[in-house]
Amino acid sequence: MFNAKAYAAASATSGLAHVQIKRRDPTPHDVQIEILFCGICHSDLHMVHNEWSSVMPTVYPIVPGHEIVGRVTKIGPAVTKYKPGDIAAVGCLVDSDGSCPQCKADLEQFCPNLTLTFGSPDKHGTAPVTYGGYSDSIVVDERFVLRIPSNLNLAGAAPLLCAGITTYSPMCRWGVTKGKKVGVVGLGGLGHMGVKFARAFGAHVVVFTTSPNKKQDALRLGADEVVVSRNADEMKKHAFSFDFILDTISAEHDINAYLNLLGRDGNLTLVGAPTKPLAVAAFALIMGRRSFSGSNIGGIAETQEMLDFCGKHNITADVEVIPIQKVNEAYERLVKSDVKYRFSIDMASLKSE
Ligand code: NAP
Ligand code: ZN
């Protein structure tokens, strides 16, 4: 084992601070990575504040972070895909059983024996739970390590590992393509990636935001239209017209307001994960034979496919690069929807701790 620097929260209210953690020495199939950038996902914040306690109670201390880009520093003797010096990435998953029907279908994110990048029981016994990317290093089985196309900026590529795949996957599944009218609800980390992908797929993109000051950005990011969702008249204009809507809102909201914008056979996919249940009105689904579904990140193969797509189309997140010392401030801003449009932590800042 070796010591690594990290930022951890000791409790739901403590905020994050510098700690030392243990990482395992690479086993035969492991890749050791020096972390260069790690994105801040709203899921990190939900977990730090124990907001998902009914489904996934947080174990403290928690080291969040699952949008990781770095450089390989060491490999185990059986590793074939990576060598020291390579740029490599890690997303939300670091292990799965590899044998269940979900893994066989390349949907490791639904494996019952999945290991998340942070907060899952640590099979290797290095620590009680896995520790994530707010750290100077991580050790991961090579099956869960991904490649970043060489033309992409690394700070902006980090958020692709969660915000990217979470928005790309449902759009592929629900056939977002040229000629479709697509809504993206919430212009934060996930939402702004959703706009970029919907645009790249050729759809007509409408952004729904509660922040009028994000209007110009939404257009610049690729939206054809922007609706301030608190304006009932603007909302009404789009009734019964969408093929697909992606809902990325992190907090409680009226889901029926968006279901009612779907046309016949339209689908609304929820990727946002608010703490409290959402009330669905029966008639919002019955009328128009609409469907309401969810989606969770994506499997490893699809994540690599998404990264390669981003390489080809030169897509990265719009990031505000921050030193790790500003992480608590960034969390306060996330709560206020004040994010443009993803925080990416420059992990070199951890060296001074
Ligand atoms: P984020 O950057 O904080 O963006 C969320 C956006 O939602 C905000 O910028 C805001 O956009 C809107 N919003 C926030 N509070 C709102 C409210 N009370 N009413 C209406 N709109 C509100 O968060 P994120 O990192 O994109 O994550 C979004 C959600 O997805 C989180 O719940 C996160 O845990 C979840 N998530 C799910 C998956 C998955 O696999 N399913 C993966 C990653 C994250 P406007 O200012 O434009 O209104
Ligand atoms: Zn995430």
XYZ file of C-alpha atoms and ligand atoms in Angstrom:
402
model
C 0.000 0.000 0.000
C 1.049 3.598 -0.446
C -0.124 6.971 0.873
C -2.126 9.315 -1.344
C -3.332 12.854 -0.803
C -7.069 13.422 -1.031
C -9.957 15.669 -0.042
C -12.620 14.039 2.100
C -15.758 14.971 4.011
C -15.823 13.636 7.584
C -19.591 14.152 7.949
C -22.607 15.528 6.089
C -21.946 19.010 7.435
C -18.138 19.177 7.796
C -17.245 20.287 4.282
C -14.246 18.761 2.503
C -10.670 18.967 3.762
C -7.246 17.488 3.071
C -6.602 13.925 4.323
C -4.153 11.123 3.671
C -5.570 7.850 2.378
C -4.143 4.452 1.454
C -4.179 3.111 -2.090
C -3.310 -0.490 -2.976
C -0.156 -1.323 -4.922
C -1.206 -2.414 -8.416
C -2.274 -6.096 -8.537
C -1.527 -7.945 -11.846
C -4.430 -6.350 -13.780
C -4.285 -2.904 -12.160
C -3.295 0.463 -13.569
C -1.996 3.179 -11.233
C -2.920 6.678 -12.378
C -1.666 10.103 -11.325
C -4.862 12.174 -11.393
C -4.567 15.425 -13.384
C -8.204 16.631 -13.424
C -11.415 15.554 -11.737
C -14.852 17.021 -12.503
C -17.355 17.902 -9.778
C -20.689 16.145 -10.330
C -23.837 17.066 -8.414
C -23.903 13.383 -7.357
C -20.703 14.055 -5.377
C -22.618 16.740 -3.492
C -25.727 14.551 -2.950
C -23.442 11.854 -1.499
C -21.320 14.192 0.654
C -24.544 15.565 2.181
C -26.020 12.045 2.536
C -29.042 13.122 0.486
C -29.559 9.646 -0.969
C -29.569 7.959 2.444
C -32.692 5.898 1.682
C -30.972 4.198 -1.290
C -27.232 4.605 -0.707
C -26.348 5.777 2.804
C -23.010 7.595 2.799
C -20.068 6.048 4.641
C -17.737 8.682 6.109
C -15.093 9.744 5.463
C -16.075 10.068 1.813
C -13.633 10.960 -0.976
C -15.891 11.870 -3.932
C -15.016 12.195 -7.607
C -15.852 10.035 -10.635
C -14.811 12.184 -13.593
C -11.135 11.338 -13.604
C -8.417 12.022 -16.168
C -4.769 11.333 -15.473
C -1.485 9.764 -16.491
C -0.532 6.126 -15.993
C 2.411 5.837 -13.608
C 2.598 2.080 -12.977
C 0.989 -1.100 -14.259
C 0.581 -4.641 -12.960
C 2.453 -7.429 -14.845
C -0.689 -8.679 -16.635
C -1.835 -5.290 -17.959
C -1.872 -5.183 -21.763
C -3.837 -2.073 -22.746
C -1.879 0.688 -20.934
C 1.704 1.617 -20.240
C 3.316 4.231 -18.003
C 2.994 7.698 -19.538
C -0.375 7.024 -21.249
C -3.275 9.403 -20.643
C -6.117 7.431 -19.088
C -9.553 8.066 -17.621
C -11.878 6.555 -15.039
C -15.600 7.169 -14.635
C -18.201 6.050 -12.111
C -17.327 2.328 -12.113
C -14.144 0.546 -11.049
C -15.276 -3.103 -10.926
C -18.149 -5.537 -11.568
C -18.514 -9.328 -11.509
C -18.100 -9.666 -15.283
C -20.331 -12.745 -15.374
C -23.925 -11.619 -14.765
C -26.402 -10.911 -17.598
C -25.879 -7.146 -17.148
C -22.104 -7.396 -17.534
C -22.498 -9.765 -20.491
C -24.723 -7.128 -22.128
C -22.022 -4.453 -21.587
C -24.252 -2.787 -18.994
C -21.915 -3.062 -16.009
C -23.670 -0.087 -14.393
C -26.534 -2.461 -13.490
C -24.365 -5.349 -12.206
C -25.579 -6.428 -8.734
C -21.924 -6.773 -7.673
C -20.807 -3.439 -9.011
C -18.053 -1.382 -7.350
C -18.550 2.360 -7.694
C -15.499 4.610 -7.882
C -16.299 5.972 -4.437
C -18.438 4.769 -1.559
C -18.672 1.053 -2.461
C -17.258 -1.653 -0.187
C -13.564 -2.026 -1.105
C -13.024 -5.624 -2.274
C -9.274 -5.229 -1.821
C -9.628 -4.249 1.833
C -7.407 -1.175 1.424
C -10.100 0.929 3.117
C -13.704 0.289 4.257
C -15.044 1.836 1.045
C -13.584 2.921 -2.286
C -12.164 6.433 -2.502
C -12.745 8.575 -5.585
C -10.997 11.130 -7.713
C -10.497 14.119 -5.391
C -7.034 12.688 -4.911
C -3.579 12.688 -6.465
C -3.805 9.037 -7.550
C -6.049 6.014 -8.023
C -5.523 2.327 -8.763
C -8.072 0.659 -11.064
C -8.485 -2.657 -12.895
C -7.591 -2.040 -16.544
C -11.049 -3.257 -17.675
C -12.459 -0.051 -16.173
C -9.840 2.336 -17.535
C -10.737 4.377 -20.636
C -8.882 6.217 -23.383
C -9.187 9.936 -24.086
C -8.795 10.953 -27.764
C -5.555 12.908 -28.067
C -7.169 16.064 -29.534
C -9.300 16.738 -26.428
C -8.385 19.223 -23.690
C -7.954 17.176 -20.507
C -9.683 19.540 -18.034
C -12.714 19.650 -20.340
C -12.605 15.921 -21.076
C -12.853 14.864 -17.410
C -16.617 15.627 -17.144
C -17.301 13.373 -20.133
C -16.739 10.427 -17.802
C -20.054 11.049 -16.024
C -21.927 14.079 -17.395
C -20.973 12.984 -20.925
C -22.002 9.343 -20.820
C -25.137 10.037 -18.728
C -26.544 12.283 -21.444
C -25.133 10.451 -24.497
C -26.501 7.032 -23.526
C -30.254 7.831 -23.259
C -30.109 9.952 -26.422
C -28.731 6.972 -28.335
C -31.256 4.632 -26.764
C -34.242 6.846 -27.621
C -33.092 7.608 -31.157
C -32.215 11.307 -30.949
C -31.331 12.206 -34.502
C -31.937 14.707 -37.293
C -35.572 15.779 -37.519
C -36.383 15.103 -33.838
C -37.447 17.802 -31.415
C -35.471 17.361 -28.206
C -35.761 19.151 -24.869
C -32.991 19.438 -22.303
C -34.210 20.461 -18.853
C -31.695 22.147 -16.521
C -28.537 23.785 -17.870
C -25.891 22.501 -15.483
C -23.130 19.911 -15.934
C -25.329 17.209 -17.424
C -27.650 19.597 -19.238
C -24.943 21.445 -21.147
C -23.486 18.126 -22.332
C -27.000 17.049 -23.349
C -27.287 20.163 -25.517
C -23.938 19.458 -27.185
C -24.836 15.840 -27.970
C -28.387 16.587 -29.178
C -26.912 19.235 -31.458
C -24.208 16.875 -32.737
C -26.911 14.262 -33.472
C -28.694 16.853 -35.619
C -31.828 17.345 -33.495
C -33.796 20.576 -32.967
C -32.775 21.434 -29.387
C -34.839 23.369 -26.851
C -33.313 24.196 -23.463
C -35.508 24.665 -20.386
C -33.858 26.702 -17.666
C -34.852 28.452 -14.456
C -31.910 30.859 -14.930
C -32.684 33.604 -17.478
C -29.003 34.634 -17.356
C -28.039 31.309 -19.020
C -30.057 32.067 -22.173
C -27.180 33.345 -24.336
C -24.945 30.483 -23.216
C -27.629 27.944 -24.097
C -27.724 29.289 -27.666
C -23.931 29.325 -27.869
C -23.791 25.725 -26.634
C -26.047 24.647 -29.495
C -29.672 25.206 -28.502
C -32.096 26.345 -31.217
C -34.532 27.758 -28.641
C -34.455 28.565 -24.933
C -37.463 28.546 -22.617
C -37.438 30.067 -19.164
C -39.454 27.349 -17.471
C -41.001 29.648 -14.875
C -42.833 31.471 -17.688
C -46.121 29.567 -18.202
C -46.858 31.210 -21.560
C -43.491 30.226 -22.999
C -44.037 26.663 -21.762
C -47.529 26.440 -23.321
C -46.179 27.205 -26.787
C -44.390 23.837 -26.777
C -47.326 21.670 -25.588
C -47.601 18.230 -27.216
C -44.589 18.766 -29.478
C -41.458 16.919 -28.268
C -40.117 13.543 -29.372
C -37.732 13.312 -26.426
C -36.958 15.277 -23.273
C -33.960 14.741 -21.004
C -34.562 15.914 -17.426
C -31.339 16.693 -15.553
C -32.770 18.670 -12.611
C -31.091 17.880 -9.297
C -33.943 19.115 -7.057
C -37.690 18.698 -6.583
C -39.787 19.964 -9.510
C -43.071 19.466 -11.355
C -42.408 16.632 -13.788
C -45.912 16.915 -15.296
C -45.074 20.324 -16.714
C -42.539 18.533 -18.962
C -44.503 15.320 -19.639
C -47.242 17.544 -21.061
C -44.803 18.904 -23.634
C -44.227 15.447 -25.158
C -46.016 14.617 -28.393
C -47.565 11.241 -29.228
C -45.295 8.366 -28.171
C -42.798 10.868 -26.824
C -40.402 9.877 -24.086
C -39.115 11.777 -21.098
C -35.993 10.280 -19.562
C -35.021 11.268 -16.060
C -31.324 11.346 -15.274
C -31.472 13.897 -12.462
C -31.726 12.255 -9.059
C -33.608 14.511 -6.604
C -33.890 13.256 -3.054
C -37.698 13.211 -2.847
C -40.111 11.233 -5.090
C -41.713 13.060 -8.024
C -45.523 12.969 -8.389
C -46.572 11.807 -11.865
C -50.094 12.686 -13.034
C -51.725 9.728 -14.788
C -53.178 11.887 -17.541
C -49.784 13.336 -18.415
C -48.811 9.811 -19.538
C -52.117 8.406 -20.782
C -52.694 11.270 -23.175
C -50.508 10.724 -26.200
C -49.302 7.267 -25.090
C -46.240 8.920 -23.594
C -43.524 7.164 -21.645
C -41.458 8.170 -18.667
C -38.166 6.399 -17.991
C -34.805 6.678 -16.314
C -31.180 6.121 -17.241
C -28.009 5.578 -15.246
C -24.567 6.538 -16.651
C -23.516 3.877 -19.213
C -21.432 0.724 -19.557
C -17.703 0.750 -20.234
C -17.967 -0.029 -23.964
C -20.541 2.721 -24.506
C -18.435 5.159 -22.469
C -15.474 4.512 -24.776
C -17.795 4.914 -27.792
C -18.936 8.288 -26.368
C -15.321 9.414 -25.807
C -14.411 8.472 -29.373
C -17.495 10.348 -30.646
C -16.313 13.395 -28.665
C -12.844 13.075 -30.210
C -14.335 12.973 -33.694
C -16.654 15.951 -33.088
C -14.299 17.878 -30.810
C -16.725 17.867 -27.886
C -15.642 18.623 -24.319
C -17.369 20.187 -21.324
C -17.220 23.953 -20.740
C -15.267 23.985 -17.508
C -14.271 26.377 -14.794
C -10.923 24.982 -13.633
C -10.441 25.378 -9.876
C -7.813 24.406 -7.324
C -8.968 21.759 -4.841
C -8.892 24.395 -2.089
C -11.999 25.950 -3.705
C -14.073 22.773 -3.622
C -16.356 23.842 -0.761
C -17.076 27.146 -2.508
C -17.856 25.215 -5.710
C -20.367 23.058 -3.809
C -22.117 26.194 -2.492
C -22.358 27.484 -6.054
C -23.729 24.147 -7.342
C -26.587 24.363 -4.847
C -27.431 27.801 -6.282
C -27.325 26.541 -9.917
C -24.342 28.869 -10.382
C -22.196 26.597 -12.535
C -20.799 27.344 -15.999
C -20.991 24.531 -16.736
C -18.797 22.090 -14.858
C -16.120 22.592 -12.233
C -12.945 20.686 -13.074
C -10.389 20.396 -10.278
C -6.753 20.882 -11.284
C -5.220 18.206 -9.099
C -1.741 19.792 -9.221
C -3.169 22.084 -6.510
C -3.181 19.152 -4.103
C 0.632 19.074 -4.099
C 0.790 22.133 -1.822
C -1.251 20.440 0.956
P -25.821 20.645 -11.791
O -24.614 20.942 -12.591
O -25.960 21.216 -10.433
O -27.085 21.059 -12.697
C -28.400 20.901 -12.276
C -29.262 21.994 -12.933
O -30.631 21.741 -12.591
C -28.999 23.387 -12.414
O -27.915 24.038 -13.029
C -30.318 24.094 -12.740
O -30.323 24.450 -14.116
C -31.339 22.975 -12.535
N -31.966 23.085 -11.210
C -31.376 23.021 -10.001
N -32.272 23.178 -9.012
C -33.477 23.335 -9.629
C -34.819 23.512 -9.144
N -35.087 23.593 -7.840
N -35.823 23.614 -10.079
C -35.561 23.547 -11.386
N -34.310 23.391 -11.889
C -33.299 23.281 -11.031
O -25.995 19.083 -11.601
P -25.479 17.861 -12.543
O -24.123 17.465 -12.097
O -25.757 18.194 -13.936
O -26.451 16.701 -12.040
C -27.850 16.822 -12.197
C -28.563 15.675 -11.509
O -28.263 14.464 -12.194
C -28.138 15.438 -10.056
O -29.272 15.061 -9.309
C -27.160 14.284 -10.159
O -27.051 13.535 -8.987
C -27.807 13.486 -11.264
N -26.899 12.575 -11.969
C -27.448 11.413 -12.429
C -26.680 10.535 -13.166
C -27.285 9.299 -13.710
O -26.560 8.414 -14.115
N -28.597 9.200 -13.780
C -25.337 10.839 -13.396
C -24.819 12.026 -12.935
C -25.619 12.901 -12.230
P -30.967 25.852 -14.619
O -30.158 26.927 -13.921
O -30.760 25.813 -16.084
O -32.415 25.845 -14.230
Zn -21.643 12.003 -11.779
